[in-house]
Each structure stands twice: as C-alpha cells, then as structure tokens.
Coordinates of C-alpha atoms in Angstrom, one line a residue:
X1 CA -40.7 23.1 3.9
X2 CA -39.6 20.4 6.3
X3 CA -40.4 16.8 5.5
X4 CA -42.4 14.8 8.1
X5 CA -42.2 17.5 10.8
X6 CA -43.2 16.5 14.3
X7 CA -43.5 18.7 17.4
X8 CA -41.8 17.5 20.6
X9 CA -42.3 18.6 24.1
X10 CA -39.5 18.3 26.6
X11 CA -41.1 15.1 28.0
X12 CA -41.3 13.5 24.5
X13 CA -37.7 14.5 23.8
X14 CA -36.5 12.8 27.0
X15 CA -38.5 9.7 26.4
X16 CA -37.3 9.5 22.8
X17 CA -33.7 9.7 24.0
X18 CA -34.3 7.0 26.5
X19 CA -35.9 4.7 24.0
X20 CA -33.2 5.3 21.5
X21 CA -30.6 4.5 24.1
X22 CA -32.2 1.1 24.7
X23 CA -32.6 0.5 20.9
X24 CA -29.0 1.2 20.3
X25 CA -28.0 -1.4 22.7
X26 CA -30.3 -3.8 21.0
X27 CA -28.6 -2.8 17.8
X28 CA -25.3 -3.8 19.3
X29 CA -26.8 -7.3 19.8
X30 CA -28.0 -7.3 16.2
X31 CA -24.4 -6.4 15.1
X32 CA -23.2 -9.4 17.0
X33 CA -25.8 -11.5 15.3
X34 CA -24.7 -10.3 11.9
X35 CA -21.1 -11.0 12.8
X36 CA -22.0 -14.5 13.9
X37 CA -24.0 -15.3 10.8
X38 CA -21.2 -14.1 8.6
X39 CA -18.7 -16.2 10.5
X40 CA -21.0 -19.3 10.4
X41 CA -21.3 -18.9 6.6
X42 CA -17.6 -18.5 6.2
X43 CA -16.9 -21.7 8.2
X44 CA -19.5 -23.7 6.2
X45 CA -17.9 -22.5 2.9
X46 CA -14.4 -23.4 4.4
X47 CA -15.6 -26.9 5.1
X48 CA -16.2 -27.6 1.4
X49 CA -13.3 -25.5 0.2
X50 CA -11.7 -28.6 -1.4
X51 CA -14.6 -29.0 -3.8
X52 CA -14.9 -25.4 -4.7
X53 CA -13.0 -23.7 -7.6
X54 CA -11.3 -20.4 -7.4
X55 CA -13.8 -17.6 -7.0
X56 CA -15.0 -14.8 -4.8
X57 CA -17.4 -16.9 -2.8
X58 CA -16.3 -15.4 0.5
X59 CA -17.5 -11.9 -0.4
X60 CA -20.9 -12.3 1.3
X61 CA -19.5 -13.7 4.7
X62 CA -16.7 -11.1 4.7
X63 CA -19.3 -8.4 4.1
X64 CA -21.5 -9.6 6.9
X65 CA -18.6 -9.9 9.3
X66 CA -17.4 -6.4 8.5
X67 CA -20.9 -4.9 8.8
X68 CA -21.4 -6.7 12.1
X69 CA -18.3 -5.3 13.7
X70 CA -19.1 -1.8 12.4
X71 CA -22.7 -2.2 13.8
X72 CA -21.3 -2.8 17.3
X73 CA -19.0 0.2 17.2
X74 CA -21.6 2.6 15.7
X75 CA -24.5 1.6 17.9
X76 CA -22.3 1.7 21.0
X77 CA -21.4 5.3 20.2
X78 CA -25.1 6.0 19.4
X79 CA -26.1 4.7 22.7
X80 CA -23.8 7.1 24.5
X81 CA -25.0 10.0 22.4
X82 CA -28.7 9.3 23.0
X83 CA -28.1 8.8 26.7
X84 CA -26.5 12.3 26.9
X85 CA -29.2 13.8 24.7
X86 CA -31.7 13.5 27.6
X87 CA -29.7 16.4 29.1
X88 CA -29.6 19.5 26.9
X89 CA -26.3 20.6 28.6
X90 CA -24.6 17.3 27.7
X91 CA -26.1 17.5 24.2
X92 CA -24.1 20.6 23.4
X93 CA -20.9 18.7 23.3
X94 CA -22.4 16.2 20.7
X95 CA -24.3 18.7 18.5
X96 CA -21.4 19.0 16.0
X97 CA -21.0 15.2 15.9
X98 CA -24.6 14.3 15.5
X99 CA -25.0 15.1 11.8
X100 CA -21.8 13.3 10.7
X101 CA -22.8 10.4 12.9
X102 CA -26.3 10.2 11.2
X103 CA -24.7 10.3 7.7
X104 CA -22.2 7.6 8.6
X105 CA -25.0 5.5 10.1
X106 CA -27.1 5.9 6.9
X107 CA -24.2 4.6 4.8
X108 CA -23.8 1.8 7.3
X109 CA -27.4 0.8 7.0
X110 CA -27.1 0.9 3.3
X111 CA -24.2 -1.6 3.6
X112 CA -26.5 -3.9 5.6
X113 CA -29.0 -3.8 2.8
X114 CA -26.3 -4.6 0.2
X115 CA -25.2 -7.5 2.3
X116 CA -28.7 -8.9 2.6
X117 CA -29.2 -8.6 -1.2
X118 CA -25.9 -10.3 -1.9
X119 CA -27.2 -13.4 -0.1
X120 CA -29.7 -13.7 -2.9
X121 CA -27.4 -12.9 -5.8
X122 CA -24.5 -15.2 -4.8
X123 CA -26.1 -18.4 -6.2
X124 CA -24.6 -18.0 -9.7
X125 CA -21.1 -17.5 -8.4
X126 CA -21.4 -20.3 -6.0
X127 CA -22.8 -22.7 -8.7
X128 CA -19.8 -22.0 -11.0
X129 CA -17.3 -22.4 -8.2
X130 CA -18.9 -25.8 -7.2
X131 CA -19.0 -27.0 -10.8
X132 CA -15.3 -26.3 -11.3
X133 CA -14.3 -27.6 -7.9
X134 CA -16.3 -30.8 -8.1
X135 CA -15.0 -31.5 -11.6
X136 CA -11.4 -31.3 -10.5
X137 CA -12.1 -33.3 -7.3
X138 CA -13.7 -36.2 -9.2
X139 CA -10.9 -36.0 -11.8
X140 CA -8.2 -36.5 -9.1
X141 CA -10.3 -39.0 -7.1
X142 CA -7.9 -41.8 -7.9
X143 CA -4.7 -39.9 -7.1
X144 CA -4.4 -41.2 -3.5
X145 CA -0.6 -41.5 -3.7
X146 CA 0.1 -38.0 -5.1
X147 CA 0.9 -35.3 -2.5
X148 CA -1.7 -32.6 -2.4
X149 CA -4.4 -34.8 -3.8
X150 CA -4.4 -37.8 -1.5
X151 CA -7.2 -36.4 0.6
X152 CA -9.6 -35.8 -2.2
X153 CA -10.9 -39.4 -2.3
X154 CA -11.9 -39.2 1.4
X155 CA -13.4 -35.7 0.9
X156 CA -15.5 -36.8 -2.1
X157 CA -16.7 -40.0 -0.4
X158 CA -17.7 -38.2 2.7
X159 CA -19.5 -35.5 0.6
X160 CA -21.5 -38.1 -1.3
X161 CA -22.4 -40.0 1.8
X162 CA -23.4 -36.9 3.8
X163 CA -25.3 -35.1 1.1
X164 CA -26.8 -38.3 -0.6
X165 CA -25.4 -37.3 -4.0
X166 CA -23.3 -38.9 -6.7
X167 CA -20.9 -37.1 -9.1
X168 CA -21.0 -33.5 -10.2
X169 CA -24.2 -33.4 -12.3
X170 CA -25.1 -37.0 -11.6
X171 CA -23.9 -40.5 -11.3
X172 CA -23.0 -40.7 -15.1
X173 CA -20.1 -38.3 -14.4
X174 CA -18.1 -41.3 -13.1
X175 CA -18.5 -43.1 -16.4
X176 CA -16.4 -40.4 -18.2
X177 CA -13.3 -40.5 -16.0
X178 CA -10.9 -43.1 -14.7
X179 CA -11.6 -43.1 -10.9
X180 CA -9.7 -46.4 -10.2
X181 CA -5.9 -45.8 -9.6
X182 CA -3.6 -47.7 -12.0
X183 CA -1.8 -49.3 -9.0
X184 CA -5.0 -51.3 -8.3
X185 CA -5.4 -52.5 -11.9
X186 CA -4.0 -55.9 -13.0
X187 CA -2.2 -55.0 -16.2
X188 CA -1.7 -58.7 -17.0
X189 CA -5.5 -59.1 -17.3
X190 CA -6.8 -59.2 -20.8
X191 CA -10.0 -57.5 -19.8
X192 CA -8.1 -54.6 -18.3
X193 CA -5.8 -54.3 -21.4
X194 CA -8.8 -54.4 -23.8
X195 CA -10.6 -51.7 -21.9
X196 CA -7.4 -49.5 -21.9
X197 CA -7.0 -50.0 -25.6
X198 CA -10.6 -49.3 -26.4
X199 CA -10.2 -45.7 -25.0
X200 CA -8.5 -43.1 -27.1
X201 CA -6.8 -41.6 -24.1
X202 CA -5.8 -45.0 -22.7
X203 CA -8.1 -44.6 -19.6
X204 CA -9.8 -47.4 -17.7
X205 CA -13.4 -46.3 -18.0
X206 CA -16.3 -48.3 -16.5
X207 CA -20.0 -47.8 -16.1
X208 CA -19.6 -47.9 -12.4
X209 CA -19.5 -45.6 -9.4
X210 CA -17.6 -45.5 -6.1
X211 CA -19.2 -47.2 -3.0
X212 CA -20.1 -43.8 -1.5
X213 CA -22.8 -43.4 -4.2
X214 CA -24.7 -46.4 -2.8
X215 CA -28.1 -45.7 -1.1
X216 CA -28.1 -47.7 2.2
X217 CA -31.9 -47.5 2.3
X218 CA -32.3 -49.7 -0.8
X219 CA -33.4 -53.3 0.0
X220 CA -31.2 -54.6 -2.8
X221 CA -27.5 -55.0 -2.4
X222 CA -25.7 -52.0 -4.0
X223 CA -25.0 -52.4 -7.7
X224 CA -21.8 -50.3 -8.4
X225 CA -20.6 -51.8 -11.6
X226 CA -22.2 -52.4 -15.0
X227 CA -25.1 -50.1 -14.1
X228 CA -26.3 -49.9 -17.7
X229 CA -25.9 -53.7 -18.4
X230 CA -29.2 -55.4 -17.6
X231 CA -27.9 -58.9 -18.4
X232 CA -25.1 -58.5 -15.8
X233 CA -27.7 -58.6 -12.9
X234 CA -30.6 -60.8 -12.1
X235 CA -34.1 -59.2 -12.4
X236 CA -32.6 -55.8 -13.3
X237 CA -33.6 -53.1 -15.7
X238 CA -31.8 -49.8 -15.1
X239 CA -34.3 -47.9 -17.4
X240 CA -37.4 -48.7 -15.4
X241 CA -36.1 -49.8 -12.0
X242 CA -35.2 -47.3 -9.4
X243 CA -31.4 -47.4 -9.0
X244 CA -30.0 -48.2 -5.6
X245 CA -27.5 -45.4 -5.9
X246 CA -27.9 -41.7 -5.4
X247 CA -28.9 -40.1 -8.7
X248 CA -28.7 -36.5 -7.6
X249 CA -25.6 -34.6 -8.4
X250 CA -23.5 -33.2 -5.6
X251 CA -23.4 -29.7 -7.2
X252 CA -27.2 -29.5 -7.0
X253 CA -27.2 -30.8 -3.4
X254 CA -24.5 -28.4 -2.2
X255 CA -26.1 -25.5 -4.0
X256 CA -29.5 -26.2 -2.4
X257 CA -27.7 -26.5 1.0
X258 CA -25.9 -23.2 0.7
X259 CA -28.9 -21.4 -0.9
X260 CA -31.1 -22.4 2.1
X261 CA -28.5 -21.0 4.5
X262 CA -28.0 -17.7 2.6
X263 CA -31.8 -17.3 2.2
X264 CA -32.2 -17.5 6.0
X265 CA -29.2 -15.1 6.6
X266 CA -30.7 -12.7 4.0
X267 CA -34.0 -12.6 5.8
X268 CA -32.3 -12.0 9.1
X269 CA -30.1 -9.2 7.5
X270 CA -33.2 -7.5 6.0
X271 CA -35.0 -7.5 9.4
X272 CA -31.9 -6.0 11.0
X273 CA -31.7 -3.4 8.2
X274 CA -35.3 -2.4 8.9
X275 CA -34.6 -2.2 12.6
X276 CA -31.4 -0.1 12.1
X277 CA -33.3 2.2 9.7
X278 CA -36.0 2.8 12.3
X279 CA -33.3 3.6 14.9
X280 CA -31.7 6.0 12.5
X281 CA -35.0 7.8 11.9
X282 CA -35.4 8.2 15.6
X283 CA -31.9 9.6 16.0
X284 CA -32.6 12.1 13.2
X285 CA -35.7 13.3 14.9
X286 CA -33.9 13.6 18.2
X287 CA -31.0 15.5 16.6
X288 CA -33.2 18.1 14.9
X289 CA -35.5 18.5 17.9
X290 CA -32.5 19.2 20.3
X291 CA -30.9 21.5 17.7
X292 CA -34.0 23.6 17.5
X293 CA -34.5 23.8 21.2
X294 CA -31.0 25.2 21.6
X295 CA -31.7 27.8 18.9
X296 CA -34.8 28.8 20.9
X297 CA -32.8 29.3 24.0
X298 CA -35.5 27.8 26.3
X299 CA -34.7 24.2 27.2
X300 CA -38.2 23.6 28.5
X301 CA -40.0 24.8 25.4
X302 CA -41.4 22.7 22.6
X303 CA -39.4 22.2 19.4
X304 CA -39.9 20.7 16.0
X305 CA -38.1 17.7 14.6
X306 CA -37.9 16.5 11.0
X307 CA -36.2 14.1 8.6
X308 CA -35.3 16.8 6.1
X309 CA -35.2 20.5 6.6
X310 CA -36.2 21.1 3.0
X311 CA -38.1 19.0 0.4
X312 CA -36.5 16.0 -1.2
X313 CA -35.9 18.0 -4.5
X314 CA -34.4 21.0 -2.7
X315 CA -32.1 18.7 -0.6
X316 CA -31.0 16.8 -3.7
X317 CA -30.2 20.0 -5.7
X318 CA -28.3 21.4 -2.7
X319 CA -26.2 18.2 -2.3
X320 CA -25.6 18.0 -6.1
X321 CA -24.4 21.6 -6.0
X322 CA -22.0 20.8 -3.2
X323 CA -20.6 17.8 -5.2
X324 CA -20.1 19.9 -8.3
X325 CA -18.3 22.6 -6.4
X326 CA -15.9 20.1 -4.9
X327 CA -13.9 19.8 -8.1
X328 CA -13.6 23.5 -8.5
X329 CA -11.8 24.2 -5.2
X330 CA -8.3 23.9 -6.6
X331 CA -8.9 25.6 -10.0
X332 CA -7.7 29.1 -10.8
X333 CA -10.5 31.5 -11.4
X334 CA -10.6 33.2 -14.8
X335 CA -13.7 35.3 -14.5
X336 CA -14.4 37.9 -17.3
X337 CA -11.1 37.1 -19.0
X338 CA -9.0 38.4 -16.1
X339 CA -6.1 36.2 -15.3
X340 CA -4.5 35.9 -11.9
X341 CA -2.6 39.2 -11.3
X342 CA 0.3 37.3 -9.9
X343 CA 0.9 35.4 -13.2
X344 CA 3.8 36.6 -15.4
X345 CA 5.0 39.0 -12.7
X346 CA 8.8 39.0 -12.6
X347 CA 10.2 37.5 -9.4
X348 CA 12.6 39.5 -7.3
X349 CA 16.2 38.3 -7.9
X350 CA 17.9 37.4 -4.8
X351 CA 21.1 36.0 -6.2
X352 CA 24.4 36.9 -4.8
X353 CA 25.2 39.1 -7.8
X354 CA 22.2 41.3 -7.0
X355 CA 22.8 41.9 -3.3
X356 CA 23.3 45.6 -2.6
X357 CA 26.8 46.3 -1.4
X358 CA 27.4 48.6 1.5
X359 CA 30.7 49.9 2.7
X360 CA 31.6 48.7 6.2
X361 CA 32.5 51.6 8.4
X362 CA 35.9 51.5 9.7
X363 CA 36.3 50.8 13.4
X364 CA 37.3 53.8 15.4

C-alpha cells in the first residue's frame, strides 16, 4: 500500500512542476546563504587563530561551505528537471535520472541537518581549543623579541580590549606567569632580585595585569599592580570594591561570542533544511505522478503520486535485503553441496611439446 498517496490531474501536475521550478531556484539562493555563513564563520575563527590551540574547529565551517556548494549544483539541476517535467515528452529523458536524483538529494538534505546540529555540538571542542591557545598566548606574552612570538603581545592586548576580558579564566591568570620581559627588568634592583629569588622557577611574578585589562569606564585611575594589596592604594579594598579592570576571562568571552554566531547559523541551517525537505517531497510526488501517467499511456489522464510505493516496513525490508545481497555478488555458489563444475578440471596443455606435428607436404 502506497504511503501518503495523492491523485494528480494534468493541471495539478503542471502547476506542481512550475512551483518546484521556482522553489529550486530559491534553494540555489539558500545554498549561497549556507556557503556565505560557512565562509563567515571560517573567517571569524581565522581572526582568532593565534589564540586557539590545535583542534578540528574548522569542521563546521568546512561542512557548511561544502553543503552550500552542493546545494547550488543539485538545485540548479533540480530546477531544470522540474521545468522539463511540465512536458511529458521532455520528462521521458529524465525518468531514469529522477530516482537517483531524489536519493542524492535526500542524502544532501541529511548533510544539512548534520551541519546544523554540529553548530550546537561544537562548543566543547571550541572551549578546549581556546583554553590551550590562550594559555600559550599568555605564556609567551613577554616574548616580543623572539621570532614567531613577537606578535602575541599585540594580539592578546587587542583581544582583551575588544572583548572586555582579562586572562584566560580571569585576571588572576596573570599572577601565575612572568609577563614582563627580562629586557625591561633592572637586574641591579634589590626588589627585582628578591622577587626572582623568591620564586622556585626564578620568574618575576607580580600581582598585576597588563594595561589592556583596564576598564576605561571606571572613574578611578586604573590599578594594574598590587591588586591584592589594600595598603598600596588609598581608599582601596579589593575584596569589597569593584575592580577597575575586566574580571571576565577571555575564554568565556570568546566562547560566548562564537556560540552566539553558531546558534544563529544553526537556526538558519535548520530552516534551510526544512525548506529543502519540503522541496524534496514535492519532487518525489512529481516523479511518481509522471511515472504513473506514462505507464497509463494517456498523458491527459489523472495519476497517483506517493512518497513510498509500499509501507515503511516493506520498504525497509526490501532495502535491507538489497544490502545483504551486495556482499554475495562475488561469492561462488555451493548450493546442495555441489561445487563449481569447472573446479579441479584439468586444463588443456598448450605447451610446445604437446603440439600435434603434421608433415608438411612437399612442393610439387
């Protein structure tokens, strides 16, 4: 029994073909949108590549870009097919292509759904990548005279200023590393020497942060050093007073920024998936209706269209049977204990010692 069977007159078939032709061109535009969204996300990730660790964070934008390109190609072909389906004579040259086209389009729409869901599952991978990347960027913040790292100070400063953040998890991350280069330390100073000796690793650690952590909206001049020393500043208590530096970590700020982008892209991809699925259903109805009208032989008569020719269970069993038989195509049949009759049959010897000799008649 056919699933969701609908009867189509010739007028309905023609209108369905025309509507699907228009919708396929709209789908081409949606493919361009998917491509653009993937490209935008890839560029945004590339901008912060210096503060990201090694990881497969480009899987989502690459998926969206690929799906967008495929959408343009498939829907362009679909528009041509649907345009020709308004004429039964032109449909005859597409009838063998229609079913493979529908199967490929179904797989393609599934890829759109996967891409949309990946936008919501990428957060953990992105968080780990940001944690590792920011940790290394802060660690090498002071290395402004080392090739390959000299740009990190500017990158981190612009990041903290632009995203109103400080450190990886928070401003205290700067307390645990030496972020002032040794070339700017007065080694003759007793204070510097004492601070270097007080640390096991010989690092110059201070309870201070770079200037880029300062909040310009604060009415008080920025306090960068001795943040936890109340006696070092007038009318200051760091436990109760709101600090005039950014207290939010850059990992959290970047994660929220990218999550908002991916959430918006995910919603757009889901809407495009629903639209593509509706177009696919329409093409399936058109294909079955045109196929049946050709079987009837009367191009003006009514015909039935459906999603599945048999029930879901019957279709599933049929397809599973096909898959099971695929692996048996190259196997030798051994039914009822009978082997291949050609096995163990002695081959004809064609060597030079077995060639029948014939006397050559003498020339007359």
